CSV table of C-alpha atoms in Angstrom, one decimal:
chain,number,residue,atom,x,y,z
Q,649,MET,CA,45.2,-81.9,6.1
Q,650,ALA,CA,47.7,-84.6,6.8
Q,651,LEU,CA,51.2,-83.1,6.7
Q,652,SER,CA,53.5,-85.0,3.9
Q,653,GLU,CA,57.1,-86.3,4.9
Q,654,GLY,CA,59.5,-83.3,5.4
Q,655,THR,CA,56.8,-80.9,6.0
Q,656,THR,CA,57.4,-79.0,9.0
Q,657,ASP,CA,54.1,-78.0,10.4
Q,658,PRO,CA,53.8,-73.9,10.9
Q,659,GLY,CA,52.4,-74.1,14.7
Q,660,ALA,CA,54.5,-76.6,16.1
Q,661,LYS,CA,57.9,-75.3,17.9
Q,662,PRO,CA,61.3,-76.3,17.5
Q,663,ALA,CA,62.0,-79.4,19.3
Q,664,ARG,CA,65.1,-76.8,21.3
Q,665,ALA,CA,62.8,-74.3,22.8
Q,666,ALA,CA,60.1,-76.9,23.4
Q,667,ALA,CA,63.5,-78.3,25.3
Q,668,SER,CA,63.9,-75.3,26.9
Q,669,ASP,CA,61.0,-74.7,28.3
Q,670,ARG,CA,60.7,-77.9,29.7
Q,671,ARG,CA,63.6,-77.2,32.3
Q,672,GLY,CA,62.7,-73.9,32.1
Q,673,GLY,CA,59.6,-75.0,34.2
Q,674,VAL,CA,60.6,-77.8,35.7
Q,675,ARG,CA,63.5,-74.8,37.9
Q,676,TYR,CA,60.6,-72.4,38.0
Q,677,ARG,CA,58.7,-75.2,40.0
Q,678,ARG,CA,61.6,-76.5,41.4
Q,679,ALA,CA,62.2,-72.6,43.1
Q,680,ALA,CA,58.8,-72.5,43.7
Q,681,LEU,CA,60.0,-75.6,46.1
Q,682,MET,CA,62.4,-74.5,47.5
Q,683,GLY,CA,61.3,-71.4,48.6
Q,684,VAL,CA,58.0,-73.4,50.6
Q,685,PRO,CA,59.9,-74.2,53.5
Q,686,ALA,CA,61.4,-70.7,54.1
Q,687,PHE,CA,58.5,-69.2,53.8
Q,688,LEU,CA,56.3,-71.4,56.7
Q,689,ALA,CA,59.3,-70.9,58.6
Q,690,ALA,CA,58.9,-66.6,58.1
Q,691,SER,CA,55.5,-67.4,58.3
Q,692,THR,CA,55.9,-69.5,61.6
Q,693,LEU,CA,57.9,-66.7,63.4
Q,694,VAL,CA,55.5,-64.3,62.4
Q,695,VAL,CA,52.5,-66.0,64.1
Q,696,LEU,CA,54.7,-67.2,67.4
Q,697,THR,CA,56.0,-63.7,67.7
Q,698,ALA,CA,52.6,-62.3,67.1
Q,699,GLN,CA,51.1,-64.9,70.2
Q,700,GLY,CA,54.1,-64.0,72.6
Q,701,ALA,CA,56.1,-67.0,71.8
Q,702,LEU,CA,59.5,-65.4,70.7
Q,703,ALA,CA,60.7,-62.4,73.1
Q,704,ALA,CA,61.9,-59.3,71.1
Q,705,GLN,CA,65.2,-59.0,70.7
Q,706,PHE,CA,66.6,-55.6,70.7
Q,707,ALA,CA,70.1,-53.4,71.4
Q,708,ILE,CA,70.2,-52.8,75.0
Q,709,SER,CA,70.8,-49.7,76.4
Q,710,GLY,CA,73.2,-51.1,78.9
Q,711,MET,CA,71.5,-48.7,81.6
Q,712,PRO,CA,70.2,-50.3,84.5
Q,713,PHE,CA,66.7,-49.8,85.6
Q,714,VAL,CA,65.1,-50.9,89.0
Q,715,VAL,CA,61.3,-52.6,89.1
Q,716,SER,CA,60.3,-53.2,92.8
Q,717,ALA,CA,56.3,-54.5,93.2
Q,718,ASP,CA,54.2,-55.7,96.3
Q,719,SER,CA,53.8,-58.7,94.6
Q,720,LEU,CA,53.6,-60.7,92.0
Q,721,GLU,CA,51.1,-63.5,90.6
Q,722,GLY,CA,51.7,-64.6,87.4
Q,723,THR,CA,50.8,-68.4,85.3
Q,724,GLY,CA,53.1,-70.0,82.7
Q,725,PHE,CA,56.7,-69.2,84.5
Q,726,GLY,CA,60.3,-69.7,83.4
Q,727,GLN,CA,63.8,-68.7,84.0
Q,728,PHE,CA,66.6,-69.7,82.0
Q,729,GLY,CA,70.1,-68.1,81.6
Q,730,ALA,CA,70.9,-65.5,78.4
Q,731,LEU,CA,73.3,-62.5,77.2
Q,732,ASP,CA,72.1,-59.2,76.1
Q,733,ASN,CA,73.5,-56.6,74.0
Q,734,MET,CA,74.0,-53.0,73.3
Q,735,ALA,CA,74.6,-51.4,69.9
Q,736,GLU,CA,77.9,-51.6,68.6
Q,737,GLY,CA,80.4,-48.6,70.7
Q,738,SER,CA,77.7,-48.3,72.9
Q,739,PRO,CA,79.4,-45.4,75.3
Q,740,ASN,CA,77.5,-47.4,78.1
Q,741,ALA,CA,79.6,-50.4,77.8
Q,742,GLY,CA,83.1,-50.2,79.9
Q,743,ASP,CA,84.7,-53.1,80.0
Q,744,THR,CA,82.3,-55.5,79.7
Q,745,GLY,CA,82.2,-56.0,75.4
Q,746,GLY,CA,79.0,-54.3,75.3
Q,747,GLN,CA,77.2,-57.7,76.7
Q,748,VAL,CA,75.9,-58.2,79.9
Q,749,LEU,CA,75.0,-62.1,81.3
Q,750,VAL,CA,71.4,-61.8,82.5
Q,751,ILE,CA,68.5,-63.9,84.4
Q,752,VAL,CA,65.4,-64.2,81.8
Q,753,THR,CA,62.4,-64.4,83.9
Q,754,ALA,CA,59.1,-65.0,81.5
Q,755,ILE,CA,55.8,-64.8,82.1
Q,756,ARG,CA,52.7,-65.8,80.3
Q,757,GLU,CA,50.5,-63.8,82.1
Q,758,ALA,CA,50.7,-61.6,85.3
Q,759,LYS,CA,49.7,-58.9,88.0
Q,760,LEU,CA,51.5,-56.7,89.2
Q,761,THR,CA,50.4,-54.5,92.4
Q,762,ASN,CA,51.8,-50.9,93.6
Q,763,LEU,CA,54.8,-50.7,90.6
Q,764,CYS,CA,57.6,-48.6,90.1
Q,765,GLN,CA,60.3,-48.5,87.4
Q,766,SER,CA,62.8,-46.2,87.6
Q,767,VAL,CA,66.2,-45.6,85.8
Q,768,GLU,CA,69.1,-42.7,87.4
Q,769,LEU,CA,69.2,-40.5,84.2
Q,770,GLY,CA,72.6,-37.9,85.6
Q,771,GLY,CA,71.5,-37.7,89.0
Q,772,THR,CA,68.0,-37.4,88.9
Q,773,TYR,CA,65.9,-40.4,88.4
Q,774,LEU,CA,62.8,-41.1,85.3
Q,775,HIS,CA,60.8,-42.0,88.1
Q,776,ILE,CA,57.4,-44.4,87.1
Q,777,THR,CA,54.5,-45.5,89.0
Q,778,ALA,CA,51.0,-47.9,88.1
Q,779,GLY,CA,48.8,-50.1,89.4
Q,780,ASN,CA,48.4,-48.2,93.0
Q,781,LYS,CA,44.8,-47.9,93.3
Q,782,GLY,CA,43.4,-51.1,93.4
Q,783,THR,CA,43.5,-52.8,89.9
Q,784,PRO,CA,46.9,-54.6,89.0
Q,785,VAL,CA,49.1,-54.1,86.7
Q,786,LYS,CA,49.4,-56.6,84.2
Q,787,ALA,CA,51.4,-57.7,81.7
Q,788,SER,CA,50.9,-61.1,78.6
Q,789,GLY,CA,53.8,-63.0,77.3
Q,790,LEU,CA,55.9,-61.0,79.6
Q,791,THR,CA,59.9,-61.5,79.9
Q,792,THR,CA,62.3,-59.8,82.0
Q,793,ASP,CA,66.3,-59.5,81.5
Q,794,SER,CA,68.0,-59.0,85.7
Q,795,THR,CA,70.7,-59.5,86.7
Q,796,ASP,CA,69.6,-59.4,90.7
Q,797,ILE,CA,66.4,-60.8,91.6
Q,798,THR,CA,65.0,-60.5,95.3
Q,799,GLY,CA,62.0,-61.1,97.1
Q,800,LYS,CA,60.3,-61.9,100.7
Q,801,LEU,CA,58.7,-64.9,99.2
Q,802,ALA,CA,58.6,-67.0,96.7
Q,803,ASP,CA,56.1,-69.9,96.0
Q,804,PHE,CA,55.6,-72.3,92.5
Q,805,ASP,CA,53.4,-74.9,91.9
Q,806,ASN,CA,54.8,-77.9,90.2
Q,807,ILE,CA,58.0,-76.2,89.3
Q,808,GLU,CA,61.1,-78.0,87.1
Q,809,ILE,CA,64.1,-77.4,88.0
Q,810,GLY,CA,67.6,-78.1,85.9
Q,811,GLY,CA,65.2,-79.0,82.7
Q,812,ASP,CA,66.8,-77.6,79.6
Q,813,ALA,CA,65.3,-74.9,79.0
Q,814,SER,CA,65.1,-75.1,74.7
Q,815,THR,CA,62.3,-77.4,76.1
Q,816,PHE,CA,60.4,-75.4,78.0
Q,817,GLU,CA,56.5,-75.4,77.2
Q,818,LYS,CA,54.8,-73.1,80.1
Q,819,PRO,CA,56.1,-70.3,79.9
Q,820,PRO,CA,56.1,-68.6,76.8
Q,821,VAL,CA,59.3,-68.1,75.6
Q,822,LYS,CA,62.1,-71.4,75.5
Q,823,GLY,CA,65.4,-70.5,76.2
Q,824,PRO,CA,68.5,-71.4,74.2
Q,825,LEU,CA,69.8,-75.1,73.6
Q,826,GLY,CA,71.5,-76.9,76.5
Q,827,SER,CA,70.8,-73.5,79.3
Q,828,PHE,CA,70.0,-74.5,82.5
Q,829,GLY,CA,66.7,-73.8,83.5
Q,830,GLN,CA,63.3,-74.2,86.0
Q,831,GLN,CA,59.4,-73.7,84.7
Q,832,ALA,CA,56.2,-73.8,87.1
Q,833,ASP,CA,52.2,-73.7,86.4
Q,834,THR,CA,51.8,-70.5,88.5
Q,835,VAL,CA,54.3,-68.0,90.5
Q,836,ARG,CA,53.7,-66.1,93.1
Q,837,LEU,CA,56.3,-63.2,94.8
Q,838,ASN,CA,55.7,-61.3,97.7
Q,839,ASP,CA,58.2,-57.3,97.6
Q,840,LEU,CA,59.6,-58.0,94.6
Q,841,ARG,CA,62.7,-56.2,93.3
Q,842,GLN,CA,64.6,-56.5,90.1
Q,843,THR,CA,67.5,-55.2,88.9
Q,844,ASN,CA,66.7,-55.2,85.0
Q,845,TYR,CA,68.0,-54.5,81.9
Q,846,ALA,CA,65.1,-55.8,79.3
Q,847,THR,CA,61.8,-56.0,79.7
Q,848,THR,CA,59.0,-57.6,77.4
Q,849,ALA,CA,55.7,-58.0,76.8
Q,850,VAL,CA,53.0,-58.8,74.2
Q,851,ARG,CA,50.9,-56.4,76.4
Q,852,PHE,CA,51.1,-54.3,79.2
Q,853,THR,CA,48.3,-52.8,80.6
Q,854,LEU,CA,48.8,-50.4,83.2
Q,855,PRO,CA,45.5,-48.7,85.2
Q,856,ASP,CA,46.5,-44.9,87.5
Q,857,LEU,CA,49.9,-45.1,85.4
Q,858,HIS,CA,52.1,-42.0,86.7
Q,859,MET,CA,55.6,-41.2,84.9
Q,860,ASN,CA,57.6,-38.2,86.9
Q,861,PHE,CA,61.5,-37.3,87.7
Q,862,SER,CA,62.2,-37.3,90.8
Q,863,SER,CA,65.3,-37.4,93.0
Q,864,GLU,CA,64.7,-41.0,94.7
Q,865,GLY,CA,64.5,-44.1,92.9
Q,866,CYS,CA,62.3,-47.3,93.8
């Protein structure tokens, strides 16, 4: 039945309510679109972290530990400088302000033979060994934060020195924008010795693991 002039359809929404619905729909759509980049960024971070493309960030204890190995072989090597931070109020901060300048070494896949790690704990050492019975230690997405690195021999394939570490593609992690760094396809080190403040890895496999307290470090 046709409506006569001036008659209101009981099923129709008032003009003000309809306009409000349209504005509400626009706001919801706009909010959803604004949320898409944030969701994609968060998803990307999760994926990259799972793939070892981002180093895990944590507050260091501020207690250095020694790592040594008879040999290290790795693919996807990179190195650059960074700052490690201790937890606020750490008793190990001393006069450092809670920060330590470190050399970050990042290796996509690494093998180490006769690995030793030790940390001094008030006159005794927590001592860890692995990979000393013919099967090497393996690590994926390995990063070490060091203040001192030595070795009797270092051999690199296709090394690039002086590049911006934020543009690196060979190692599993990138450095800060504008930071000096180096990267290479492969690295081989003999008689490796590091003083470290942090180590991270996506996967760390330690055959023949032995952990104990000792009167001597590595």
